[in-house]
Amino acid sequence: MPVKIRLQRHGKKGKPFYWVVAADSRSKRDGKYLEKLGTYNPNTNPATINLDVDGSVKWLSNGAQPTDTARAILSYKGVMMKHHLLGGVRKGAFTEEQAEEKFKAWVEEKEKAVAAKVGGLDKAKADAKAKALEAEKEVSDKRAAAALPEVEETVEEVTETAEAVVEETAAVEEAVVEEAPAEPAKEEVAAAEPEAKAEEAAPAEEAEASKEEE
């Protein structure tokens, strides 16, 4: 039975998520499989790959043929490298211990390269964010500079209006004070009181005199 190592599509529309599987080459792409070897998520940067290295090597040793995409994934995770080293062990080129040491050295170098790539991506993101913030600040400064004359003009108009209102209020108050009748002085009021009483008493005296004459 010919076996292929290939990708089986899962995930949502627009966000594919793949399983790496060993399947009968005659089965449908997303049909039954013999063994699930790992997952591949291309939606992250870098892509996230989880793979059973030893299980994949076993299938390769049994004659399974990977598709082009699957081969790239297996190579990225060191499956092809380990398969090659085990072939050297079978041929007597080196021992299993030496093969394992070579594989570990390869994995360490690969991890360093991936870490460097991730660090570069993080730095690129930080630089892009800083540039975006700088551009946004520049636009904001330009808008503020363009709006400043209008603000100054508005403040000047408000100030002039306030001054005009103060002047008008002062003029009204002055006019009211001028038109108001002056209150009589206390001395004048006191002097007028005896005269008023005398005028009130005169009619009474005249009435009494009239009675006596009668």
mmCIF file with all atom_site columns, C-alpha atoms in Angstrom:
data_model
loop_
_atom_site.group_PDB
_atom_site.id
_atom_site.type_symbol
_atom_site.label_atom_id
_atom_site.label_alt_id
_atom_site.label_comp_id
_atom_site.label_asym_id
_atom_site.label_entity_id
_atom_site.label_seq_id
_atom_site.pdbx_PDB_ins_code
_atom_site.Cartn_x
_atom_site.Cartn_y
_atom_site.Cartn_z
_atom_site.occupancy
_atom_site.B_iso_or_equiv
_atom_site.pdbx_formal_charge
_atom_site.auth_seq_id
_atom_site.auth_comp_id
_atom_site.auth_asym_id
_atom_site.auth_atom_id
_atom_site.pdbx_PDB_model_num
ATOM 1   C CA . MET A 1 1   ? 0.000   0.000   0.000  1.00 0.00 ? 1   MET A CA 1
ATOM 2   C CA . PRO A 1 2   ? 1.626   3.292   -1.122 1.00 0.00 ? 2   PRO A CA 1
ATOM 3   C CA . VAL A 1 3   ? 1.662   5.812   1.758  1.00 0.00 ? 3   VAL A CA 1
ATOM 4   C CA . LYS A 1 4   ? 1.993   9.552   1.504  1.00 0.00 ? 4   LYS A CA 1
ATOM 5   C CA . ILE A 1 5   ? 2.796   12.087  4.171  1.00 0.00 ? 5   ILE A CA 1
ATOM 6   C CA . ARG A 1 6   ? 0.639   15.074  3.360  1.00 0.00 ? 6   ARG A CA 1
ATOM 7   C CA . LEU A 1 7   ? -1.446  17.904  4.785  1.00 0.00 ? 7   LEU A CA 1
ATOM 8   C CA . GLN A 1 8   ? -5.094  17.554  5.730  1.00 0.00 ? 8   GLN A CA 1
ATOM 9   C CA . ARG A 1 9   ? -6.982  20.837  5.813  1.00 0.00 ? 9   ARG A CA 1
ATOM 10  C CA . HIS A 1 10  ? -8.931  21.999  8.883  1.00 0.00 ? 10  HIS A CA 1
ATOM 11  C CA . GLY A 1 11  ? -9.702  25.393  10.381 1.00 0.00 ? 11  GLY A CA 1
ATOM 12  C CA . LYS A 1 12  ? -12.080 28.155  9.335  1.00 0.00 ? 12  LYS A CA 1
ATOM 13  C CA . LYS A 1 13  ? -12.602 29.774  5.977  1.00 0.00 ? 13  LYS A CA 1
ATOM 14  C CA . GLY A 1 14  ? -9.771  32.198  5.335  1.00 0.00 ? 14  GLY A CA 1
ATOM 15  C CA . LYS A 1 15  ? -7.775  30.782  8.270  1.00 0.00 ? 15  LYS A CA 1
ATOM 16  C CA . PRO A 1 16  ? -6.663  27.286  7.322  1.00 0.00 ? 16  PRO A CA 1
ATOM 17  C CA . PHE A 1 17  ? -5.133  24.932  9.872  1.00 0.00 ? 17  PHE A CA 1
ATOM 18  C CA . TYR A 1 18  ? -3.502  21.693  8.746  1.00 0.00 ? 18  TYR A CA 1
ATOM 19  C CA . TRP A 1 19  ? -2.794  18.274  10.164 1.00 0.00 ? 19  TRP A CA 1
ATOM 20  C CA . VAL A 1 20  ? 0.297   16.447  8.976  1.00 0.00 ? 20  VAL A CA 1
ATOM 21  C CA . VAL A 1 21  ? -0.829  12.881  8.375  1.00 0.00 ? 21  VAL A CA 1
ATOM 22  C CA . ALA A 1 22  ? 0.378   9.596   6.929  1.00 0.00 ? 22  ALA A CA 1
ATOM 23  C CA . ALA A 1 23  ? -2.384  8.370   4.635  1.00 0.00 ? 23  ALA A CA 1
ATOM 24  C CA . ASP A 1 24  ? -3.066  5.946   1.844  1.00 0.00 ? 24  ASP A CA 1
ATOM 25  C CA . SER A 1 25  ? -2.224  7.782   -1.376 1.00 0.00 ? 25  SER A CA 1
ATOM 26  C CA . ARG A 1 26  ? -5.498  6.522   -2.861 1.00 0.00 ? 26  ARG A CA 1
ATOM 27  C CA . SER A 1 27  ? -7.684  8.138   -0.193 1.00 0.00 ? 27  SER A CA 1
ATOM 28  C CA . LYS A 1 28  ? -9.142  11.629  -0.514 1.00 0.00 ? 28  LYS A CA 1
ATOM 29  C CA . ARG A 1 29  ? -7.089  14.540  0.676  1.00 0.00 ? 29  ARG A CA 1
ATOM 30  C CA . ASP A 1 30  ? -9.260  15.190  3.728  1.00 0.00 ? 30  ASP A CA 1
ATOM 31  C CA . GLY A 1 31  ? -10.426 11.607  4.123  1.00 0.00 ? 31  GLY A CA 1
ATOM 32  C CA . LYS A 1 32  ? -9.227  8.804   6.398  1.00 0.00 ? 32  LYS A CA 1
ATOM 33  C CA . TYR A 1 33  ? -5.588  8.703   7.464  1.00 0.00 ? 33  TYR A CA 1
ATOM 34  C CA . LEU A 1 34  ? -3.309  6.105   9.021  1.00 0.00 ? 34  LEU A CA 1
ATOM 35  C CA . GLU A 1 35  ? -1.625  8.309   11.617 1.00 0.00 ? 35  GLU A CA 1
ATOM 36  C CA . LYS A 1 36  ? -1.611  11.952  12.616 1.00 0.00 ? 36  LYS A CA 1
ATOM 37  C CA . LEU A 1 37  ? 2.004   13.143  12.808 1.00 0.00 ? 37  LEU A CA 1
ATOM 38  C CA . GLY A 1 38  ? 1.552   16.783  13.755 1.00 0.00 ? 38  GLY A CA 1
ATOM 39  C CA . THR A 1 39  ? -0.004  20.156  12.963 1.00 0.00 ? 39  THR A CA 1
ATOM 40  C CA . TYR A 1 40  ? 0.906   23.131  10.816 1.00 0.00 ? 40  TYR A CA 1
ATOM 41  C CA . ASN A 1 41  ? -0.509  26.628  11.418 1.00 0.00 ? 41  ASN A CA 1
ATOM 42  C CA . PRO A 1 42  ? 0.432   29.153  8.713  1.00 0.00 ? 42  PRO A CA 1
ATOM 43  C CA . ASN A 1 43  ? -1.550  31.966  10.349 1.00 0.00 ? 43  ASN A CA 1
ATOM 44  C CA . THR A 1 44  ? 1.308   32.895  12.702 1.00 0.00 ? 44  THR A CA 1
ATOM 45  C CA . ASN A 1 45  ? 4.639   34.489  11.846 1.00 0.00 ? 45  ASN A CA 1
ATOM 46  C CA . PRO A 1 46  ? 6.740   32.405  11.782 1.00 0.00 ? 46  PRO A CA 1
ATOM 47  C CA . ALA A 1 47  ? 4.413   29.475  11.121 1.00 0.00 ? 47  ALA A CA 1
ATOM 48  C CA . THR A 1 48  ? 3.725   27.186  14.089 1.00 0.00 ? 48  THR A CA 1
ATOM 49  C CA . ILE A 1 49  ? 4.661   23.541  13.531 1.00 0.00 ? 49  ILE A CA 1
ATOM 50  C CA . ASN A 1 50  ? 4.243   20.692  15.998 1.00 0.00 ? 50  ASN A CA 1
ATOM 51  C CA . LEU A 1 51  ? 5.585   17.396  14.715 1.00 0.00 ? 51  LEU A CA 1
ATOM 52  C CA . ASP A 1 52  ? 6.338   13.885  15.928 1.00 0.00 ? 52  ASP A CA 1
ATOM 53  C CA . VAL A 1 53  ? 9.882   13.674  14.555 1.00 0.00 ? 53  VAL A CA 1
ATOM 54  C CA . ASP A 1 54  ? 10.507  10.014  15.391 1.00 0.00 ? 54  ASP A CA 1
ATOM 55  C CA . GLY A 1 55  ? 7.083   8.929   14.064 1.00 0.00 ? 55  GLY A CA 1
ATOM 56  C CA . SER A 1 56  ? 7.701   10.824  10.822 1.00 0.00 ? 56  SER A CA 1
ATOM 57  C CA . VAL A 1 57  ? 11.180  9.250   10.444 1.00 0.00 ? 57  VAL A CA 1
ATOM 58  C CA . LYS A 1 58  ? 9.618   5.819   10.962 1.00 0.00 ? 58  LYS A CA 1
ATOM 59  C CA . TRP A 1 59  ? 7.151   6.363   8.113  1.00 0.00 ? 59  TRP A CA 1
ATOM 60  C CA . LEU A 1 60  ? 9.905   7.651   5.842  1.00 0.00 ? 60  LEU A CA 1
ATOM 61  C CA . SER A 1 61  ? 12.002  4.588   6.667  1.00 0.00 ? 61  SER A CA 1
ATOM 62  C CA . ASN A 1 62  ? 9.027   2.389   5.696  1.00 0.00 ? 62  ASN A CA 1
ATOM 63  C CA . GLY A 1 63  ? 8.849   4.015   2.286  1.00 0.00 ? 63  GLY A CA 1
ATOM 64  C CA . ALA A 1 64  ? 6.268   6.800   2.786  1.00 0.00 ? 64  ALA A CA 1
ATOM 65  C CA . GLN A 1 65  ? 6.640   9.632   0.282  1.00 0.00 ? 65  GLN A CA 1
ATOM 66  C CA . PRO A 1 66  ? 5.981   13.210  1.426  1.00 0.00 ? 66  PRO A CA 1
ATOM 67  C CA . THR A 1 67  ? 4.314   15.787  -0.796 1.00 0.00 ? 67  THR A CA 1
ATOM 68  C CA . ASP A 1 68  ? 6.342   18.903  -1.622 1.00 0.00 ? 68  ASP A CA 1
ATOM 69  C CA . THR A 1 69  ? 4.753   20.985  1.140  1.00 0.00 ? 69  THR A CA 1
ATOM 70  C CA . ALA A 1 70  ? 5.023   18.149  3.649  1.00 0.00 ? 70  ALA A CA 1
ATOM 71  C CA . ARG A 1 71  ? 8.686   17.631  2.710  1.00 0.00 ? 71  ARG A CA 1
ATOM 72  C CA . ALA A 1 72  ? 9.406   21.315  3.386  1.00 0.00 ? 72  ALA A CA 1
ATOM 73  C CA . ILE A 1 73  ? 7.756   21.010  6.817  1.00 0.00 ? 73  ILE A CA 1
ATOM 74  C CA . LEU A 1 74  ? 9.615   17.789  7.641  1.00 0.00 ? 74  LEU A CA 1
ATOM 75  C CA . SER A 1 75  ? 12.885  19.367  6.554  1.00 0.00 ? 75  SER A CA 1
ATOM 76  C CA . TYR A 1 76  ? 12.214  22.458  8.668  1.00 0.00 ? 76  TYR A CA 1
ATOM 77  C CA . LYS A 1 77  ? 11.705  20.332  11.798 1.00 0.00 ? 77  LYS A CA 1
ATOM 78  C CA . GLY A 1 78  ? 14.766  18.146  11.125 1.00 0.00 ? 78  GLY A CA 1
ATOM 79  C CA . VAL A 1 79  ? 12.918  14.974  10.108 1.00 0.00 ? 79  VAL A CA 1
ATOM 80  C CA . MET A 1 80  ? 14.745  14.723  6.788  1.00 0.00 ? 80  MET A CA 1
ATOM 81  C CA . MET A 1 81  ? 18.060  15.377  8.559  1.00 0.00 ? 81  MET A CA 1
ATOM 82  C CA . LYS A 1 82  ? 17.473  12.613  11.107 1.00 0.00 ? 82  LYS A CA 1
ATOM 83  C CA . HIS A 1 83  ? 16.307  10.215  8.389  1.00 0.00 ? 83  HIS A CA 1
ATOM 84  C CA . HIS A 1 84  ? 19.547  10.904  6.496  1.00 0.00 ? 84  HIS A CA 1
ATOM 85  C CA . LEU A 1 85  ? 21.671  10.329  9.626  1.00 0.00 ? 85  LEU A CA 1
ATOM 86  C CA . LEU A 1 86  ? 19.939  7.027   10.371 1.00 0.00 ? 86  LEU A CA 1
ATOM 87  C CA . GLY A 1 87  ? 20.680  5.971   6.800  1.00 0.00 ? 87  GLY A CA 1
ATOM 88  C CA . GLY A 1 88  ? 24.363  6.656   7.537  1.00 0.00 ? 88  GLY A CA 1
ATOM 89  C CA . VAL A 1 89  ? 24.127  4.519   10.688 1.00 0.00 ? 89  VAL A CA 1
ATOM 90  C CA . ARG A 1 90  ? 22.654  1.619   8.686  1.00 0.00 ? 90  ARG A CA 1
ATOM 91  C CA . LYS A 1 91  ? 25.515  1.934   6.239  1.00 0.00 ? 91  LYS A CA 1
ATOM 92  C CA . GLY A 1 92  ? 28.053  1.993   9.089  1.00 0.00 ? 92  GLY A CA 1
ATOM 93  C CA . ALA A 1 93  ? 29.279  5.526   8.392  1.00 0.00 ? 93  ALA A CA 1
ATOM 94  C CA . PHE A 1 94  ? 28.879  6.427   12.091 1.00 0.00 ? 94  PHE A CA 1
ATOM 95  C CA . THR A 1 95  ? 27.279  5.150   15.274 1.00 0.00 ? 95  THR A CA 1
ATOM 96  C CA . GLU A 1 96  ? 23.843  5.964   16.634 1.00 0.00 ? 96  GLU A CA 1
ATOM 97  C CA . GLU A 1 97  ? 25.456  8.125   19.358 1.00 0.00 ? 97  GLU A CA 1
ATOM 98  C CA . GLN A 1 98  ? 27.321  10.148  16.761 1.00 0.00 ? 98  GLN A CA 1
ATOM 99  C CA . ALA A 1 99  ? 24.164  10.486  14.710 1.00 0.00 ? 99  ALA A CA 1
ATOM 100 C CA . GLU A 1 100 ? 22.261  11.692  17.774 1.00 0.00 ? 100 GLU A CA 1
ATOM 101 C CA . GLU A 1 101 ? 24.973  14.250  18.587 1.00 0.00 ? 101 GLU A CA 1
ATOM 102 C CA . LYS A 1 102 ? 24.917  15.552  15.017 1.00 0.00 ? 102 LYS A CA 1
ATOM 103 C CA . PHE A 1 103 ? 21.155  15.824  15.136 1.00 0.00 ? 103 PHE A CA 1
ATOM 104 C CA . LYS A 1 104 ? 21.213  17.702  18.466 1.00 0.00 ? 104 LYS A CA 1
ATOM 105 C CA . ALA A 1 105 ? 23.800  20.130  17.084 1.00 0.00 ? 105 ALA A CA 1
ATOM 106 C CA . TRP A 1 106 ? 21.614  20.680  14.028 1.00 0.00 ? 106 TRP A CA 1
ATOM 107 C CA . VAL A 1 107 ? 18.531  21.321  16.211 1.00 0.00 ? 107 VAL A CA 1
ATOM 108 C CA . GLU A 1 108 ? 20.428  23.860  18.349 1.00 0.00 ? 108 GLU A CA 1
ATOM 109 C CA . GLU A 1 109 ? 21.560  25.762  15.264 1.00 0.00 ? 109 GLU A CA 1
ATOM 110 C CA . LYS A 1 110 ? 18.047  25.689  13.893 1.00 0.00 ? 110 LYS A CA 1
ATOM 111 C CA . GLU A 1 111 ? 16.578  27.017  17.136 1.00 0.00 ? 111 GLU A CA 1
ATOM 112 C CA . LYS A 1 112 ? 19.118  29.860  17.159 1.00 0.00 ? 112 LYS A CA 1
ATOM 113 C CA . ALA A 1 113 ? 18.195  30.759  13.590 1.00 0.00 ? 113 ALA A CA 1
ATOM 114 C CA . VAL A 1 114 ? 14.470  30.712  14.439 1.00 0.00 ? 114 VAL A CA 1
ATOM 115 C CA . ALA A 1 115 ? 15.047  32.824  17.561 1.00 0.00 ? 115 ALA A CA 1
ATOM 116 C CA . ALA A 1 116 ? 17.041  35.329  15.506 1.00 0.00 ? 116 ALA A CA 1
ATOM 117 C CA . LYS A 1 117 ? 14.226  35.496  12.970 1.00 0.00 ? 117 LYS A CA 1
ATOM 118 C CA . VAL A 1 118 ? 11.629  36.010  15.684 1.00 0.00 ? 118 VAL A CA 1
ATOM 119 C CA . GLY A 1 119 ? 13.792  38.716  17.266 1.00 0.00 ? 119 GLY A CA 1
ATOM 120 C CA . GLY A 1 120 ? 14.129  40.406  13.894 1.00 0.00 ? 120 GLY A CA 1
ATOM 121 C CA . LEU A 1 121 ? 10.377  40.295  13.395 1.00 0.00 ? 121 LEU A CA 1
ATOM 122 C CA . ASP A 1 122 ? 9.775   41.754  16.860 1.00 0.00 ? 122 ASP A CA 1
ATOM 123 C CA . LYS A 1 123 ? 12.256  44.548  16.146 1.00 0.00 ? 123 LYS A CA 1
ATOM 124 C CA . ALA A 1 124 ? 10.635  45.218  12.781 1.00 0.00 ? 124 ALA A CA 1
ATOM 125 C CA . LYS A 1 125 ? 7.211   45.395  14.473 1.00 0.00 ? 125 LYS A CA 1
ATOM 126 C CA . ALA A 1 126 ? 8.541   47.775  17.128 1.00 0.00 ? 126 ALA A CA 1
ATOM 127 C CA . ASP A 1 127 ? 10.162  49.985  14.473 1.00 0.00 ? 127 ASP A CA 1
ATOM 128 C CA . ALA A 1 128 ? 6.985   49.997  12.406 1.00 0.00 ? 128 ALA A CA 1
ATOM 129 C CA . LYS A 1 129 ? 4.924   50.919  15.474 1.00 0.00 ? 129 LYS A CA 1
ATOM 130 C CA . ALA A 1 130 ? 7.344   53.713  16.385 1.00 0.00 ? 130 ALA A CA 1
ATOM 131 C CA . LYS A 1 131 ? 7.209   55.089  12.834 1.00 0.00 ? 131 LYS A CA 1
ATOM 132 C CA . ALA A 1 132 ? 3.416   54.935  12.862 1.00 0.00 ? 132 ALA A CA 1
ATOM 133 C CA . LEU A 1 133 ? 3.275   56.817  16.173 1.00 0.00 ? 133 LEU A CA 1
ATOM 134 C CA . GLU A 1 134 ? 5.744   59.404  14.871 1.00 0.00 ? 134 GLU A CA 1
ATOM 135 C CA . ALA A 1 135 ? 3.707   59.887  11.693 1.00 0.00 ? 135 ALA A CA 1
ATOM 136 C CA . GLU A 1 136 ? 0.512   60.198  13.745 1.00 0.00 ? 136 GLU A CA 1
ATOM 137 C CA . LYS A 1 137 ? 2.164   62.779  16.017 1.00 0.00 ? 137 LYS A CA 1
ATOM 138 C CA . GLU A 1 138 ? 3.350   64.736  13.002 1.00 0.00 ? 138 GLU A CA 1
ATOM 139 C CA . VAL A 1 139 ? -0.168  64.786  11.564 1.00 0.00 ? 139 VAL A CA 1
ATOM 140 C CA . SER A 1 140 ? -1.586  65.874  14.943 1.00 0.00 ? 140 SER A CA 1
ATOM 141 C CA . ASP A 1 141 ? 0.997   68.666  15.222 1.00 0.00 ? 141 ASP A CA 1
ATOM 142 C CA . LYS A 1 142 ? 0.135   69.885  11.723 1.00 0.00 ? 142 LYS A CA 1
ATOM 143 C CA . ARG A 1 143 ? -3.566  69.896  12.549 1.00 0.00 ? 143 ARG A CA 1
ATOM 144 C CA . ALA A 1 144 ? -2.924  71.762  15.786 1.00 0.00 ? 144 ALA A CA 1
ATOM 145 C CA . ALA A 1 145 ? -0.737  74.306  13.994 1.00 0.00 ? 145 ALA A CA 1
ATOM 146 C CA . ALA A 1 146 ? -3.408  74.805  11.338 1.00 0.00 ? 146 ALA A CA 1
ATOM 147 C CA . ALA A 1 147 ? -6.130  75.247  13.960 1.00 0.00 ? 147 ALA A CA 1
ATOM 148 C CA . LEU A 1 148 ? -4.107  77.660  16.166 1.00 0.00 ? 148 LEU A CA 1
ATOM 149 C CA . PRO A 1 149 ? -4.877  80.867  14.167 1.00 0.00 ? 149 PRO A CA 1
ATOM 150 C CA . GLU A 1 150 ? -8.594  80.042  14.276 1.00 0.00 ? 150 GLU A CA 1
ATOM 151 C CA . VAL A 1 151 ? -8.411  79.503  18.031 1.00 0.00 ? 151 VAL A CA 1
ATOM 152 C CA . GLU A 1 152 ? -6.536  82.770  18.545 1.00 0.00 ? 152 GLU A CA 1
ATOM 153 C CA . GLU A 1 153 ? -9.073  84.605  16.376 1.00 0.00 ? 153 GLU A CA 1
ATOM 154 C CA . THR A 1 154 ? -11.958 83.101  18.358 1.00 0.00 ? 154 THR A CA 1
ATOM 155 C CA . VAL A 1 155 ? -10.346 84.072  21.674 1.00 0.00 ? 155 VAL A CA 1
ATOM 156 C CA . GLU A 1 156 ? -9.820  87.611  20.393 1.00 0.00 ? 156 GLU A CA 1
ATOM 157 C CA . GLU A 1 157 ? -13.453 87.875  19.291 1.00 0.00 ? 157 GLU A CA 1
ATOM 158 C CA . VAL A 1 158 ? -14.696 86.586  22.641 1.00 0.00 ? 158 VAL A CA 1
ATOM 159 C CA . THR A 1 159 ? -12.458 89.055  24.475 1.00 0.00 ? 159 THR A CA 1
ATOM 160 C CA . GLU A 1 160 ? -13.679 91.964  22.376 1.00 0.00 ? 160 GLU A CA 1
ATOM 161 C CA . THR A 1 161 ? -17.311 90.935  22.931 1.00 0.00 ? 161 THR A CA 1
ATOM 162 C CA . ALA A 1 162 ? -16.757 90.683  26.679 1.00 0.00 ? 162 ALA A CA 1
ATOM 163 C CA . GLU A 1 163 ? -15.148 94.119  26.787 1.00 0.00 ? 163 GLU A CA 1
ATOM 164 C CA . ALA A 1 164 ? -18.042 95.587  24.779 1.00 0.00 ? 164 ALA A CA 1
ATOM 165 C CA . VAL A 1 165 ? -20.566 94.018  27.184 1.00 0.00 ? 165 VAL A CA 1
ATOM 166 C CA . VAL A 1 166 ? -18.683 95.453  30.189 1.00 0.00 ? 166 VAL A CA 1
ATOM 167 C CA . GLU A 1 167 ? -18.615 98.924  28.627 1.00 0.00 ? 167 GLU A CA 1
ATOM 168 C CA . GLU A 1 168 ? -22.321 98.765  27.727 1.00 0.00 ? 168 GLU A CA 1
ATOM 169 C CA . THR A 1 169 ? -23.218 97.615  31.242 1.00 0.00 ? 169 THR A CA 1
ATOM 170 C CA . ALA A 1 170 ? -21.216 100.463 32.762 1.00 0.00 ? 170 ALA A CA 1
ATOM 171 C CA . ALA A 1 171 ? -22.958 102.986 30.485 1.00 0.00 ? 171 ALA A CA 1
ATOM 172 C CA . VAL A 1 172 ? -26.405 101.661 31.441 1.00 0.00 ? 172 VAL A CA 1
ATOM 173 C CA . GLU A 1 173 ? -25.605 101.829 35.138 1.00 0.00 ? 173 GLU A CA 1
ATOM 174 C CA . GLU A 1 174 ? -24.368 105.418 34.738 1.00 0.00 ? 174 GLU A CA 1
ATOM 175 C CA . ALA A 1 175 ? -27.543 106.452 32.902 1.00 0.00 ? 175 ALA A CA 1
ATOM 176 C CA . VAL A 1 176 ? -29.734 104.902 35.589 1.00 0.00 ? 176 VAL A CA 1
ATOM 177 C CA . VAL A 1 177 ? -27.867 106.788 38.304 1.00 0.00 ? 177 VAL A CA 1
ATOM 178 C CA . GLU A 1 178 ? -28.280 110.103 36.467 1.00 0.00 ? 178 GLU A CA 1
ATOM 179 C CA . GLU A 1 179 ? -32.036 109.661 35.888 1.00 0.00 ? 179 GLU A CA 1
ATOM 180 C CA . ALA A 1 180 ? -32.853 108.570 39.460 1.00 0.00 ? 180 ALA A CA 1
ATOM 181 C CA . PRO A 1 181 ? -34.471 111.390 41.669 1.00 0.00 ? 181 PRO A CA 1
ATOM 182 C CA . ALA A 1 182 ? -32.256 112.680 44.424 1.00 0.00 ? 182 ALA A CA 1
ATOM 183 C CA . GLU A 1 183 ? -33.429 111.873 47.953 1.00 0.00 ? 183 GLU A CA 1
ATOM 184 C CA . PRO A 1 184 ? -34.084 114.964 50.163 1.00 0.00 ? 184 PRO A CA 1
ATOM 185 C CA . ALA A 1 185 ? -31.481 115.687 52.765 1.00 0.00 ? 185 ALA A CA 1
ATOM 186 C CA . LYS A 1 186 ? -32.255 114.762 56.351 1.00 0.00 ? 186 LYS A CA 1
ATOM 187 C CA . GLU A 1 187 ? -31.998 118.437 57.410 1.00 0.00 ? 187 GLU A CA 1
ATOM 188 C CA . GLU A 1 188 ? -34.601 119.482 54.810 1.00 0.00 ? 188 GLU A CA 1
ATOM 189 C CA . VAL A 1 189 ? -36.985 116.773 55.977 1.00 0.00 ? 189 VAL A CA 1
ATOM 190 C CA . ALA A 1 190 ? -36.566 117.856 59.617 1.00 0.00 ? 190 ALA A CA 1
ATOM 191 C CA . ALA A 1 191 ? -37.239 121.546 58.748 1.00 0.00 ? 191 ALA A CA 1
ATOM 192 C CA . ALA A 1 192 ? -40.323 120.729 56.760 1.00 0.00 ? 192 ALA A CA 1
ATOM 193 C CA . GLU A 1 193 ? -41.987 118.723 59.524 1.00 0.00 ? 193 GLU A CA 1
ATOM 194 C CA . PRO A 1 194 ? -42.949 121.797 61.836 1.00 0.00 ? 194 PRO A CA 1
ATOM 195 C CA . GLU A 1 195 ? -44.398 123.665 58.842 1.00 0.00 ? 195 GLU A CA 1
ATOM 196 C CA . ALA A 1 196 ? -46.491 120.704 57.902 1.00 0.00 ? 196 ALA A CA 1
ATOM 197 C CA . LYS A 1 197 ? -47.778 120.376 61.456 1.00 0.00 ? 197 LYS A CA 1
ATOM 198 C CA . ALA A 1 198 ? -48.580 124.088 61.583 1.00 0.00 ? 198 ALA A CA 1
ATOM 199 C CA . GLU A 1 199 ? -50.545 123.822 58.330 1.00 0.00 ? 199 GLU A CA 1
ATOM 200 C CA . GLU A 1 200 ? -52.477 120.884 59.733 1.00 0.00 ? 200 GLU A CA 1
ATOM 201 C CA . ALA A 1 201 ? -53.248 122.815 62.990 1.00 0.00 ? 201 ALA A CA 1
ATOM 202 C CA . ALA A 1 202 ? -54.513 126.002 61.235 1.00 0.00 ? 202 ALA A CA 1
ATOM 203 C CA . PRO A 1 203 ? -57.794 124.598 59.990 1.00 0.00 ? 203 PRO A CA 1
ATOM 204 C CA . ALA A 1 204 ? -58.545 123.291 63.481 1.00 0.00 ? 204 ALA A CA 1
ATOM 205 C CA . GLU A 1 205 ? -58.015 126.705 65.094 1.00 0.00 ? 205 GLU A CA 1
ATOM 206 C CA . GLU A 1 206 ? -60.198 128.429 62.489 1.00 0.00 ? 206 GLU A CA 1
ATOM 207 C CA . ALA A 1 207 ? -62.986 125.970 63.219 1.00 0.00 ? 207 ALA A CA 1
ATOM 208 C CA . GLU A 1 208 ? -62.852 126.670 66.945 1.00 0.00 ? 208 GLU A CA 1
ATOM 209 C CA . ALA A 1 209 ? -62.908 130.457 66.359 1.00 0.00 ? 209 ALA A CA 1
ATOM 210 C CA . SER A 1 210 ? -66.039 130.124 64.252 1.00 0.00 ? 210 SER A CA 1
ATOM 211 C CA . LYS A 1 211 ? -67.811 128.261 67.010 1.00 0.00 ? 211 LYS A CA 1
ATOM 212 C CA . GLU A 1 212 ? -67.000 130.987 69.587 1.00 0.00 ? 212 GLU A CA 1
ATOM 213 C CA . GLU A 1 213 ? -68.350 133.720 67.328 1.00 0.00 ? 213 GLU A CA 1
ATOM 214 C CA . GLU A 1 214 ? -71.598 131.871 67.042 1.00 0.00 ? 214 GLU A CA 1
#
